[in-house]
Short mmCIF file of C-alpha atoms and ligand atoms in Angstrom, two decimals:
data_model
loop_
_atom_site.label_atom_id
_atom_site.label_comp_id
_atom_site.label_asym_id
_atom_site.label_seq_id
_atom_site.Cartn_x
_atom_site.Cartn_y
_atom_site.Cartn_z
CA MET A 261 19.42 2.97 -13.29
CA TYR A 262 17.39 0.68 -11.18
CA HIS A 263 14.56 -2.05 -12.30
CA ILE A 264 11.53 -3.00 -10.71
CA HIS A 265 9.08 -5.63 -11.49
CA HIS A 266 6.72 -7.75 -9.49
CA TYR A 267 6.47 -10.14 -6.56
CA ILE A 268 5.23 -13.10 -7.60
CA ASN A 269 4.51 -16.51 -5.60
CA GLY A 270 7.34 -15.69 -3.06
CA LYS A 271 10.09 -14.34 -5.86
CA THR A 272 10.58 -11.51 -8.00
CA VAL A 273 9.49 -11.85 -11.06
CA GLU A 274 10.70 -10.42 -14.74
CA GLY A 275 8.52 -7.86 -16.41
CA GLN A 276 7.82 -9.64 -20.26
CA SER A 277 5.13 -7.20 -21.19
CA GLY A 278 8.36 -4.39 -22.73
CA ARG A 279 7.09 -1.27 -21.75
CA PHE A 280 7.90 0.06 -18.50
CA GLY A 281 7.57 4.15 -16.14
CA ASP A 282 9.83 6.52 -15.10
CA ILE A 283 10.46 6.17 -11.36
CA TYR A 284 11.87 9.75 -10.97
CA ASN A 285 14.26 11.03 -7.74
CA PRO A 286 12.82 14.55 -7.43
CA THR A 287 15.44 16.85 -5.60
CA ILE A 288 17.52 16.15 -8.52
CA GLY A 289 15.04 15.77 -11.41
CA GLU A 290 16.29 13.01 -13.07
CA VAL A 291 15.58 9.10 -14.15
CA GLN A 292 17.17 7.00 -11.73
CA GLY A 293 15.65 3.86 -12.57
CA LYS A 294 12.15 1.92 -14.04
CA VAL A 295 9.44 0.37 -12.73
CA ALA A 296 8.21 -2.84 -14.89
CA LEU A 297 4.48 -2.34 -16.65
CA ALA A 298 2.12 -4.96 -16.23
CA SER A 299 0.44 -6.77 -18.79
CA LYS A 300 -2.83 -8.27 -18.67
CA ALA A 301 -1.34 -12.28 -18.98
CA GLU A 302 1.04 -10.81 -15.94
CA VAL A 303 -1.10 -9.95 -13.56
CA GLU A 304 -3.75 -12.71 -14.51
CA ALA A 305 -0.78 -15.47 -13.70
CA ALA A 306 0.19 -13.25 -9.68
CA ILE A 307 -4.16 -13.68 -9.65
CA ALA A 308 -4.45 -16.82 -10.42
CA THR A 309 -1.14 -17.38 -7.32
CA ALA A 310 -2.62 -16.44 -5.02
CA GLN A 311 -6.04 -17.97 -6.40
CA LYS A 312 -4.05 -21.65 -5.50
CA MET A 313 -2.47 -20.36 -2.37
CA PHE A 314 -6.50 -19.54 -0.95
CA PRO A 315 -7.41 -22.96 -0.09
CA GLU A 316 -4.37 -23.39 1.97
CA TRP A 317 -4.24 -20.17 3.58
CA SER A 318 -7.76 -19.59 4.33
CA ALA A 319 -7.49 -22.85 5.85
CA THR A 320 -3.97 -21.42 8.33
CA SER A 321 -5.55 -21.22 12.15
CA VAL A 322 -6.25 -17.52 12.83
CA VAL A 323 -3.85 -17.76 15.37
CA ALA A 324 -0.92 -18.68 12.78
CA ARG A 325 -1.84 -15.93 10.69
CA GLY A 326 -1.98 -14.17 13.83
CA ARG A 327 1.88 -14.46 14.72
CA ILE A 328 2.80 -14.29 11.24
CA ILE A 329 1.12 -10.54 11.51
CA GLN A 330 3.53 -10.63 14.67
CA ASN A 331 6.74 -11.64 13.56
CA PHE A 332 6.13 -9.01 10.45
CA LEU A 333 5.02 -6.22 12.93
CA GLY A 334 8.38 -6.27 14.21
CA LEU A 335 10.60 -6.93 10.96
CA LEU A 336 8.53 -3.40 9.92
CA TYR A 337 10.34 -1.69 13.12
CA LYS A 338 13.53 -2.85 12.22
CA HIS A 339 13.34 -2.06 8.91
CA ILE A 340 11.83 1.23 9.46
CA ASP A 341 14.85 3.23 8.35
CA GLU A 342 15.86 1.80 4.75
CA LEU A 343 11.71 1.82 3.86
CA ALA A 344 11.90 5.84 5.33
CA GLU A 345 14.66 5.65 2.95
CA LEU A 346 12.80 4.30 0.56
CA LEU A 347 9.82 5.78 -0.15
CA SER A 348 11.60 8.84 0.25
CA ARG A 349 14.20 9.22 -2.15
CA GLU A 350 10.88 8.34 -5.01
CA HIS A 351 8.53 10.32 -3.72
CA GLY A 352 9.92 13.00 -2.68
CA LYS A 353 9.22 13.12 0.51
CA VAL A 354 11.19 14.46 4.25
CA ILE A 355 12.72 12.10 5.24
CA THR A 356 11.08 12.55 9.04
CA ASP A 357 8.31 12.55 7.46
CA ALA A 358 8.54 9.53 5.71
CA LYS A 359 9.69 7.31 8.48
CA GLY A 360 5.67 8.67 9.92
CA SER A 361 4.37 8.23 7.78
CA ILE A 362 5.43 4.06 7.85
CA GLN A 363 4.74 4.60 11.66
CA ARG A 364 1.07 5.06 10.84
CA GLY A 365 0.72 2.28 8.62
CA ILE A 366 2.01 -0.11 11.61
CA GLU A 367 -0.19 0.89 13.77
CA VAL A 368 -2.63 -0.79 11.49
CA VAL A 369 -0.53 -3.99 10.87
CA GLU A 370 -0.70 -3.18 15.14
CA PHE A 371 -4.14 -3.66 15.49
CA ALA A 372 -4.37 -6.53 13.04
CA CYS A 373 -2.16 -8.28 15.02
CA GLY A 374 -5.31 -9.07 17.30
CA ILE A 375 -6.94 -11.00 14.82
CA PRO A 376 -8.27 -14.13 16.66
CA HIS A 377 -9.94 -11.64 18.55
CA LEU A 378 -11.43 -8.98 15.81
CA LEU A 379 -13.30 -12.48 14.53
CA LYS A 380 -15.20 -13.30 17.21
CA GLY A 381 -18.77 -14.21 16.17
CA GLU A 382 -21.58 -14.37 17.92
CA PHE A 383 -23.89 -16.79 19.39
CA SER A 384 -26.72 -17.92 20.20
CA ASP A 385 -27.47 -20.11 22.75
CA ASN A 386 -30.68 -22.20 22.67
CA VAL A 387 -32.47 -19.59 20.33
CA SER A 388 -35.53 -22.66 20.02
CA ALA A 389 -36.24 -25.57 21.61
CA GLY A 390 -32.37 -27.40 22.31
CA ILE A 391 -30.64 -25.61 19.20
CA ASP A 392 -28.25 -22.16 18.72
CA ILE A 393 -26.80 -20.06 16.21
CA TYR A 394 -24.05 -18.88 15.25
CA SER A 395 -22.32 -16.95 13.06
CA MET A 396 -18.50 -16.44 12.12
CA ARG A 397 -16.06 -14.32 9.34
CA LYS A 398 -15.29 -15.97 6.14
CA PRO A 399 -12.27 -14.24 4.15
CA LEU A 400 -13.50 -13.41 0.51
CA GLY A 401 -10.62 -15.12 -1.20
CA VAL A 402 -8.79 -13.04 -3.45
CA CYS A 403 -8.51 -9.29 -2.37
CA ALA A 404 -6.84 -6.55 -4.28
CA GLY A 405 -5.53 -2.88 -3.51
CA ILE A 406 -4.53 -0.41 -6.38
CA THR A 407 -2.73 2.90 -4.10
CA PRO A 408 -1.41 6.10 -4.93
CA PHE A 409 1.91 7.53 -5.08
CA ASN A 410 1.87 9.57 -1.77
CA PHE A 411 1.55 6.98 0.24
CA PRO A 412 3.82 4.17 -1.18
CA GLY A 413 4.62 2.36 2.68
CA MET A 414 1.03 3.47 4.27
CA ILE A 415 -0.81 3.03 2.56
CA PRO A 416 -0.69 -0.71 0.97
CA LEU A 417 0.19 -1.44 4.90
CA TRP A 418 -4.13 -0.04 5.21
CA MET A 419 -4.68 -2.81 2.74
CA ALA A 420 -2.84 -6.29 2.61
CA PRO A 421 -2.47 -6.98 6.23
CA MET A 422 -6.29 -6.55 7.30
CA ALA A 423 -6.77 -8.53 3.94
CA ILE A 424 -4.23 -11.27 4.87
CA ALA A 425 -5.19 -11.48 8.84
CA CYS A 426 -8.98 -11.93 7.48
CA GLY A 427 -7.24 -15.19 5.62
CA ASN A 428 -8.17 -13.79 1.70
CA THR A 429 -5.27 -13.87 -0.88
CA PHE A 430 -3.59 -10.75 -2.27
CA VAL A 431 -2.44 -8.70 -5.57
CA LEU A 432 -0.94 -5.33 -4.57
CA LYS A 433 -0.48 -2.64 -7.71
CA PRO A 434 1.21 -0.25 -6.55
CA SER A 435 1.78 3.67 -8.06
CA GLU A 436 3.71 2.99 -9.96
CA LYS A 437 5.62 6.80 -9.04
CA ASP A 438 7.15 5.07 -6.92
CA PRO A 439 6.68 1.01 -6.48
CA SER A 440 10.46 0.72 -4.15
CA CYS A 441 9.08 0.80 -0.38
CA PRO A 442 5.27 -1.34 -1.22
CA MET A 443 8.44 -4.23 -2.97
CA ARG A 444 9.90 -4.12 -0.14
CA ILE A 445 6.97 -5.12 2.16
CA ALA A 446 6.51 -7.37 0.34
CA GLU A 447 10.06 -9.28 1.33
CA LEU A 448 9.66 -8.78 4.35
CA PHE A 449 6.26 -9.98 4.94
CA LYS A 450 7.77 -12.96 3.08
CA GLU A 451 10.38 -13.01 6.38
CA ALA A 452 7.87 -12.85 8.45
CA GLY A 453 7.22 -16.75 7.37
CA LEU A 454 3.85 -15.21 5.06
CA PRO A 455 4.06 -18.65 2.27
CA ASP A 456 4.74 -17.83 -1.12
CA GLY A 457 1.76 -16.72 -3.54
CA VAL A 458 -0.53 -14.91 -0.80
CA LEU A 459 0.49 -11.27 -0.88
CA ASN A 460 2.07 -10.60 -4.91
CA VAL A 461 2.72 -8.00 -6.37
CA VAL A 462 2.51 -6.57 -9.44
CA ASN A 463 3.60 -3.12 -10.71
CA GLY A 464 1.73 -0.99 -13.80
CA ASP A 465 -1.10 1.04 -15.21
CA LYS A 466 -4.51 1.51 -16.13
CA GLU A 467 -3.24 -2.02 -17.98
CA ALA A 468 -2.62 -4.24 -14.55
CA VAL A 469 -5.90 -2.52 -13.02
CA ASP A 470 -8.18 -2.82 -15.58
CA THR A 471 -7.84 -6.38 -15.42
CA ILE A 472 -7.25 -6.67 -12.23
CA LEU A 473 -11.40 -4.95 -11.87
CA THR A 474 -12.45 -7.53 -14.16
CA ASP A 475 -10.79 -10.54 -13.70
CA PRO A 476 -14.14 -12.68 -11.42
CA ARG A 477 -10.95 -14.37 -9.06
CA ILE A 478 -10.92 -10.95 -7.22
CA LYS A 479 -13.69 -10.70 -4.89
CA ALA A 480 -12.73 -6.84 -3.35
CA VAL A 481 -10.99 -4.24 -4.26
CA SER A 482 -9.17 -0.96 -1.96
CA PHE A 483 -8.30 1.60 -4.00
CA VAL A 484 -7.08 4.89 -2.53
CA GLY A 485 -6.40 7.73 -4.75
CA SER A 486 -7.74 10.56 -7.41
CA THR A 487 -12.39 11.13 -7.11
CA ALA A 488 -11.99 10.84 -11.37
CA ILE A 489 -10.48 7.41 -11.18
CA ALA A 490 -11.95 5.65 -7.96
CA LYS A 491 -15.36 6.87 -9.15
CA TYR A 492 -14.74 4.40 -12.39
CA VAL A 493 -12.51 2.17 -10.14
CA TYR A 494 -15.95 1.83 -7.79
CA ALA A 495 -18.54 1.95 -10.73
CA THR A 496 -16.81 -1.39 -13.52
CA ALA A 497 -15.42 -3.26 -10.08
CA THR A 498 -18.78 -3.20 -8.61
CA ALA A 499 -20.38 -4.16 -11.90
CA ASN A 500 -18.09 -7.12 -12.15
CA GLY A 501 -19.69 -7.96 -8.36
CA LYS A 502 -16.98 -7.29 -6.71
CA ARG A 503 -17.27 -5.15 -3.48
CA CYS A 504 -14.96 -2.02 -3.93
CA GLN A 505 -14.21 0.79 -1.19
CA ALA A 506 -12.44 3.66 -2.98
CA MET A 507 -10.69 6.71 -1.57
CA GLY A 508 -10.31 9.91 -3.43
CA GLY A 509 -9.65 13.78 -3.35
CA ALA A 510 -9.65 15.71 -0.78
CA LYS A 511 -10.63 19.11 0.34
CA ASN A 512 -9.72 19.61 3.42
CA HIS A 513 -11.38 23.39 5.60
CA MET A 514 -9.99 24.58 8.50
CA ILE A 515 -12.60 26.44 10.51
CA ILE A 516 -10.30 29.54 12.34
CA LEU A 517 -12.83 31.47 15.25
CA PRO A 518 -12.50 34.33 16.87
CA ASP A 519 -11.14 32.81 20.10
CA ALA A 520 -8.09 30.51 19.05
CA ASP A 521 -4.97 31.38 19.69
CA LEU A 522 -3.09 32.31 16.63
CA ASN A 523 0.03 31.75 17.21
CA LEU A 524 -1.46 27.29 17.60
CA VAL A 525 -3.53 28.11 14.16
CA ALA A 526 -0.93 29.53 12.30
CA ASP A 527 2.03 27.39 13.49
CA ALA A 528 -1.26 23.84 12.28
CA LEU A 529 -1.98 25.64 9.52
CA VAL A 530 1.69 25.44 7.94
CA GLY A 531 2.24 22.48 8.97
CA ALA A 532 -0.84 20.76 7.80
CA ALA A 533 -0.65 22.38 4.66
CA TYR A 534 2.89 22.32 3.31
CA GLY A 535 4.15 19.31 5.48
CA SER A 536 4.53 16.57 2.11
CA ALA A 537 4.66 19.69 -0.12
CA GLY A 538 0.75 19.81 0.46
CA GLU A 539 0.79 16.57 -1.36
CA ARG A 540 -1.81 14.59 1.62
CA CYS A 541 -5.29 14.01 1.50
CA MET A 542 -5.50 14.78 5.31
CA ALA A 543 -3.65 18.30 4.58
CA ILE A 544 -5.41 21.39 5.41
CA SER A 545 -5.79 23.39 2.16
CA VAL A 546 -8.43 25.67 3.39
CA GLY A 547 -8.11 28.47 6.19
CA VAL A 548 -11.49 29.56 7.06
CA THR A 549 -12.57 32.42 8.62
CA THR A 550 -15.32 34.27 10.09
CA ASP A 551 -13.89 37.73 11.22
CA ASP A 552 -12.02 40.27 9.02
CA LYS A 553 -10.02 41.66 11.89
CA VAL A 554 -8.55 38.15 12.71
CA ALA A 555 -8.30 37.33 8.86
CA ASP A 556 -5.27 39.92 8.82
CA LYS A 557 -3.66 39.51 11.38
CA LEU A 558 -3.54 35.11 10.71
CA LEU A 559 -2.17 36.06 7.17
CA THR A 560 0.42 37.96 9.19
CA MET A 561 1.84 35.58 11.12
CA LEU A 562 1.32 33.22 8.47
CA LYS A 563 3.53 34.78 5.61
CA PRO A 564 6.60 34.73 8.13
CA ARG A 565 6.30 31.28 8.65
CA VAL A 566 5.72 30.50 5.02
CA GLU A 567 8.60 32.64 3.05
CA ALA A 568 10.44 30.97 5.84
CA LEU A 569 10.36 27.14 5.23
CA LYS A 570 13.50 25.49 4.37
CA VAL A 571 12.58 23.50 1.42
CA GLY A 572 15.63 21.10 0.91
CA PRO A 573 16.08 17.72 0.08
CA SER A 574 13.87 14.61 0.86
CA LEU A 575 17.21 12.91 2.16
CA ASP A 576 18.61 15.70 4.46
CA PRO A 577 16.49 16.41 7.87
CA ALA A 578 16.62 19.41 7.99
CA SER A 579 14.63 20.29 5.23
CA GLU A 580 10.70 20.75 6.88
CA MET A 581 9.63 20.17 3.17
CA GLY A 582 10.61 18.01 0.33
CA PRO A 583 10.13 18.04 -3.65
CA LEU A 584 6.94 17.59 -5.35
CA VAL A 585 6.86 13.79 -6.88
CA THR A 586 7.16 14.33 -10.77
CA ARG A 587 7.53 17.25 -13.47
CA GLU A 588 4.16 17.07 -14.46
CA HIS A 589 2.68 17.53 -11.02
CA TRP A 590 4.80 19.81 -10.61
CA THR A 591 3.38 21.82 -13.30
CA LYS A 592 -0.46 21.23 -12.29
CA VAL A 593 0.18 22.76 -9.09
CA LYS A 594 2.51 25.73 -10.34
CA GLY A 595 -1.27 25.84 -13.71
CA TYR A 596 -3.77 25.76 -10.61
CA ILE A 597 -1.55 28.84 -8.89
CA ASP A 598 -1.71 30.22 -11.77
CA LEU A 599 -5.29 29.66 -12.22
CA ALA A 600 -6.33 31.50 -8.54
CA VAL A 601 -4.62 34.32 -9.50
CA GLN A 602 -6.51 35.32 -12.63
CA GLU A 603 -9.59 34.53 -10.40
CA GLY A 604 -8.88 36.92 -8.86
CA ALA A 605 -7.01 35.74 -5.27
CA GLU A 606 -4.60 37.86 -3.28
CA LEU A 607 -1.07 35.97 -3.15
CA VAL A 608 0.77 36.97 -0.15
CA VAL A 609 3.32 34.17 -0.96
CA ASP A 610 3.95 33.09 -4.36
CA GLY A 611 6.15 30.07 -4.13
CA ARG A 612 6.44 29.66 -7.52
CA GLY A 613 9.48 30.96 -8.46
CA LEU A 614 11.46 28.82 -5.62
CA LYS A 615 15.68 27.38 -7.56
CA LEU A 616 17.88 25.74 -5.09
CA GLN A 617 21.78 25.97 -5.25
CA GLY A 618 22.33 22.56 -6.44
CA TYR A 619 19.38 21.50 -7.76
CA GLU A 620 17.78 23.26 -10.27
CA ASN A 621 16.60 20.61 -12.31
CA GLY A 622 14.40 19.25 -8.69
CA PHE A 623 10.83 19.14 -8.46
CA PHE A 624 10.82 22.14 -6.00
CA MET A 625 8.53 24.64 -5.19
CA GLY A 626 8.01 27.19 -2.14
CA GLY A 627 5.55 27.66 -0.15
CA SER A 628 2.51 29.37 -1.93
CA LEU A 629 -0.51 31.30 0.85
CA PHE A 630 -3.48 32.80 -1.12
CA ASP A 631 -5.64 34.97 0.86
CA LYS A 632 -9.18 36.16 -0.39
CA VAL A 633 -9.85 33.68 -1.78
CA SER A 634 -13.64 32.96 -2.55
CA PRO A 635 -15.55 30.29 -2.85
CA ALA A 636 -16.47 30.55 -6.44
CA HIS A 637 -13.02 30.06 -7.57
CA ARG A 638 -12.27 27.05 -9.72
CA SER A 639 -9.05 27.70 -7.73
CA TYR A 640 -10.64 26.47 -5.02
CA LYS A 641 -13.20 23.73 -5.77
CA GLU A 642 -11.12 21.73 -7.12
CA GLU A 643 -7.67 19.92 -5.29
CA ILE A 644 -4.45 20.85 -5.73
CA PHE A 645 -3.07 18.91 -3.99
CA GLY A 646 0.76 20.55 -3.85
CA PRO A 647 1.78 23.51 -1.31
CA THR A 648 -0.66 26.01 -0.72
CA LEU A 649 -3.23 26.92 1.37
CA GLN A 650 -5.76 29.90 0.50
CA ILE A 651 -7.67 31.54 3.42
CA VAL A 652 -11.70 31.96 2.60
CA ARG A 653 -12.53 35.75 4.53
CA ALA A 654 -15.99 34.34 5.82
CA LYS A 655 -18.66 36.65 6.50
CA GLY A 656 -20.14 34.70 10.19
CA ILE A 657 -19.80 31.91 11.34
CA ASP A 658 -22.80 30.38 9.88
CA GLU A 659 -21.22 30.82 6.58
CA ALA A 660 -18.09 29.34 7.79
CA PHE A 661 -19.32 26.34 8.54
CA GLU A 662 -21.93 25.46 5.27
CA LEU A 663 -18.32 26.04 3.15
CA PRO A 664 -16.80 22.70 3.92
CA THR A 665 -20.63 21.16 4.36
CA VAL A 666 -21.44 22.41 0.19
CA HIS A 667 -18.16 21.27 -1.27
CA GLU A 668 -17.95 18.03 -3.64
CA TYR A 669 -15.12 16.92 -1.47
CA GLY A 670 -15.84 15.31 2.48
CA ASN A 671 -12.41 14.37 3.56
CA GLY A 672 -12.10 15.94 6.66
CA THR A 673 -12.01 19.01 8.60
CA SER A 674 -10.13 20.34 11.45
CA ILE A 675 -11.74 23.67 14.22
CA PHE A 676 -9.54 25.24 16.41
CA THR A 677 -11.66 27.03 18.40
CA GLN A 678 -11.87 27.63 23.08
CA ASN A 679 -16.01 27.29 23.00
CA GLY A 680 -17.04 23.76 23.56
CA HIS A 681 -20.72 24.46 22.26
CA ALA A 682 -18.74 25.89 18.30
CA ALA A 683 -16.65 23.08 17.96
CA ARG A 684 -19.58 20.15 19.02
CA THR A 685 -22.22 22.27 17.02
CA TYR A 686 -19.25 21.88 13.77
CA ALA A 687 -18.62 17.86 14.58
CA ASP A 688 -22.76 17.14 14.57
CA ARG A 689 -23.98 19.09 11.52
CA VAL A 690 -20.24 18.66 8.95
CA GLN A 691 -20.33 16.62 6.26
CA VAL A 692 -17.69 15.86 6.55
CA GLY A 693 -16.01 12.13 7.37
CA MET A 694 -13.15 13.53 9.41
CA VAL A 695 -13.30 15.80 12.17
CA GLY A 696 -10.57 17.79 14.25
CA ILE A 697 -11.31 19.71 17.57
CA ASN A 698 -8.30 21.89 17.59
CA ILE A 699 -5.94 19.23 15.51
CA PRO A 700 -5.74 20.51 12.11
CA ILE A 701 -5.39 16.18 10.43
CA PRO A 702 -7.18 14.35 11.83
CA VAL A 703 -5.98 11.12 10.64
CA PRO A 704 -7.85 8.46 13.14
CA LEU A 705 -5.57 5.81 15.22
CA ALA A 706 -5.78 2.53 12.96
CA PHE A 707 -8.45 0.64 15.76
CA HIS A 708 -10.79 3.85 14.11
CA THR A 709 -11.47 3.47 10.22
CA PHE A 710 -10.15 5.80 8.27
CA GLY A 711 -12.56 7.46 5.93
CA GLY A 712 -14.39 10.48 3.46
CA TRP A 713 -17.35 11.94 2.43
CA LYS A 714 -19.34 12.11 -0.77
CA ASN A 715 -17.12 12.21 -4.33
CA SER A 716 -14.42 11.89 -1.48
CA ALA A 717 -14.85 8.14 -0.50
CA PHE A 718 -17.50 5.55 -2.51
CA GLY A 719 -18.15 2.38 -1.37
CA ASP A 720 -19.92 1.30 2.34
CA HIS A 721 -17.27 0.64 3.97
CA ASN A 722 -14.45 3.23 5.66
CA THR A 723 -10.88 1.44 5.93
CA MET A 724 -9.04 0.28 9.18
CA GLY A 725 -10.68 -0.38 12.41
CA MET A 726 -13.93 -3.29 11.93
CA GLN A 727 -14.56 -1.98 8.92
CA ALA A 728 -11.60 -2.80 7.25
CA VAL A 729 -12.26 -7.31 9.03
CA GLN A 730 -15.80 -6.26 7.45
CA PHE A 731 -15.13 -5.14 4.56
CA TYR A 732 -12.27 -8.13 4.43
CA THR A 733 -14.77 -11.08 5.12
CA LYS A 734 -18.61 -12.34 4.99
CA ILE A 735 -20.26 -13.61 7.97
CA LYS A 736 -22.53 -16.89 7.58
CA THR A 737 -24.42 -17.49 9.66
CA VAL A 738 -25.24 -20.96 11.04
CA THR A 739 -28.69 -22.62 13.14
CA ALA A 740 -28.12 -26.15 14.96
CA ARG A 741 -29.53 -28.81 16.31
CA TRP A 742 -28.04 -32.33 17.55
CA PRO A 743 -31.59 -33.95 18.20
CA THR A 744 -31.44 -36.55 19.99
CA VAL A 745 -35.42 -38.29 18.87
CA ARG A 746 -36.46 -38.13 15.89
CA SER A 747 -39.62 -35.66 15.15
CA GLY A 748 -40.98 -36.85 11.71
CA ALA A 749 -41.27 -34.19 8.47
CA GLU A 750 -42.15 -30.21 8.84
CA PHE A 751 -43.85 -28.57 6.27
CA VAL A 752 -44.38 -24.77 8.13
CA MET A 753 -41.88 -22.10 8.31
CA PRO A 754 -39.75 -22.95 10.97
CA THR A 755 -40.65 -20.83 14.42
CA LEU A 756 -40.08 -20.93 17.61
CA LYS A 757 -41.04 -23.29 20.22
P1 NAD B 188 -4.46 8.68 -9.18
O1 NAD B 188 -5.72 8.13 -9.04
O2 NAD B 188 -4.02 9.53 -10.15
O3 NAD B 188 -3.33 7.42 -9.12
C1 NAD B 188 -4.06 5.84 -8.06
C2 NAD B 188 -3.86 4.53 -8.41
O4 NAD B 188 -4.52 4.69 -9.39
C3 NAD B 188 -2.39 4.43 -8.83
O5 NAD B 188 -1.95 3.37 -8.60
C4 NAD B 188 -2.26 4.95 -10.42
O6 NAD B 188 -1.46 3.42 -11.08
C5 NAD B 188 -4.21 4.28 -11.47
N1 NAD B 188 -4.16 4.39 -12.26
C6 NAD B 188 -4.28 5.78 -12.26
N2 NAD B 188 -4.76 6.17 -13.55
C7 NAD B 188 -6.07 5.37 -13.66
C8 NAD B 188 -6.96 4.98 -15.35
N3 NAD B 188 -6.89 6.12 -16.07
N4 NAD B 188 -6.96 3.96 -14.97
C9 NAD B 188 -6.87 2.80 -14.07
N5 NAD B 188 -5.78 3.11 -12.42
C10 NAD B 188 -5.77 4.43 -12.99
O7 NAD B 188 -3.98 9.14 -8.18
P2 NAD B 188 -2.58 9.73 -7.32
O8 NAD B 188 -2.08 10.71 -7.85
O9 NAD B 188 -1.75 8.78 -7.50
O10 NAD B 188 -2.69 10.42 -5.79
C11 NAD B 188 -3.47 11.41 -5.26
C12 NAD B 188 -4.37 11.08 -4.88
O11 NAD B 188 -5.11 10.62 -4.53
C13 NAD B 188 -5.38 12.44 -4.70
O12 NAD B 188 -6.47 12.65 -5.12
C14 NAD B 188 -5.10 12.23 -3.23
O13 NAD B 188 -5.95 13.52 -2.35
C15 NAD B 188 -5.79 10.64 -3.11
N6 NAD B 188 -5.78 10.40 -1.73
C16 NAD B 188 -6.28 9.75 -1.57
C17 NAD B 188 -6.84 9.44 -0.52
C18 NAD B 188 -7.97 9.26 1.09
O14 NAD B 188 -7.44 8.57 2.25
N7 NAD B 188 -8.69 9.51 0.85
C19 NAD B 188 -5.46 9.05 0.43
C20 NAD B 188 -4.73 9.05 0.31
C21 NAD B 188 -4.81 9.51 -1.62
#
């Protein structure tokens, strides 16, 4: 049994609140560690440390900051296997997938290495006689990140490196379900040369989050998690005068047109629906066909693939799907499968009863596959976040195209077809933030931006890319003249001369 505490001012600080959360090993279904849950005072201490370091860090040259990020990048590559293992042990996602998720986080750090270029402002020469205007991107102060359980490495890496590269100091509050990977990331940042106090990690629950959301020293909050909490975080942070970007839940549809290569579609659907046991905000959880004959054929191709999924221990490289994160989450996912059956969907493959020999107490569930799901079903409207795929048989292309648009979530979607016009029309019209064309999980690379629409994201800025730079900085514009002769006082509104 190990204990995870906090990381403040460059060292581990023992939790004093007397409150601890359980960290499970989902493969065996047992508590393997305890995580300290910070009190308000402990979070305030972390904020105070970050606040104290802000003048020094923001004054550090942008080139020097960029070099520390480059050192950090090297260390992440050196430790990628270790980070993936820490993550896989606590989250339950299979080790190969865990490593892939760290790699996607590393790509954001690669982007952050270019910070001297990214922070370049604008300059207008001689806008009036002898007057120049220039703008600078300035850091905000102390920024905070609150992250979900499903990407304990990648999502902290979306936030902290960009915020820090921009000259801010940072307080990270990771998910209490799998805190070891983000704690190790903070240590690697120190090893890379980051001064103590620039990045602080407080573990905790609602008490820690509420302290972050209301403390006036925090200037911006990046949140990723479920929609209910995202809405709350956005409302509370902005009511307290902070910038906030809050990413929420999802229900991602794949549209399958009759001309698509169904072998490709079946493989893409199985990977995108059941990878990471469906615990991905960009998982495809709904497949939409436009023609019953195509649906029948697709189902015959999907069924054996879902039944053959290799469910196993997260650290076994042969496993394709690991356990769910906690027993509580397992029960929630099972509840949705029960509900879908009651609502009248046809259960083609039932993953509820799966038991793994030798791991009977693990939080394992097989893949479930539903046909004839109705958009009126509650199990269709809500996010399940487990290894389930729901097939909806739309009556024609117009109805299929409309489904993701009218759904309350709008994170990602994809279309499989050989018809360029249809794909282009869909990408143009759909009310969803990220679209894949013959790509099942359209997570953009780090030099573009990531973010959903509607109830999948709140706030004006996405994460990653230039939007991250914009989120973590504010613009100052200077109008300058270096006069050689005195011109006397002017009382009219200045205009161009
Ligand atoms: P969650 O909302 O339960 O938790 C997210 C964070 O909020 C955690 O740090 C948690 O400690 C904190 N939190 C939980 N309850 C709180 C409360 N009542 N008050 C204040 N803070 C609270 O989400 P989760 O279960 O960890 O993650 C899964 C969810 O995240 C899914 O809905 C998934 O779609 C979503 N997600 C979205 C994206 C995206 O980019 N849109 C990416 C990954 C995950």
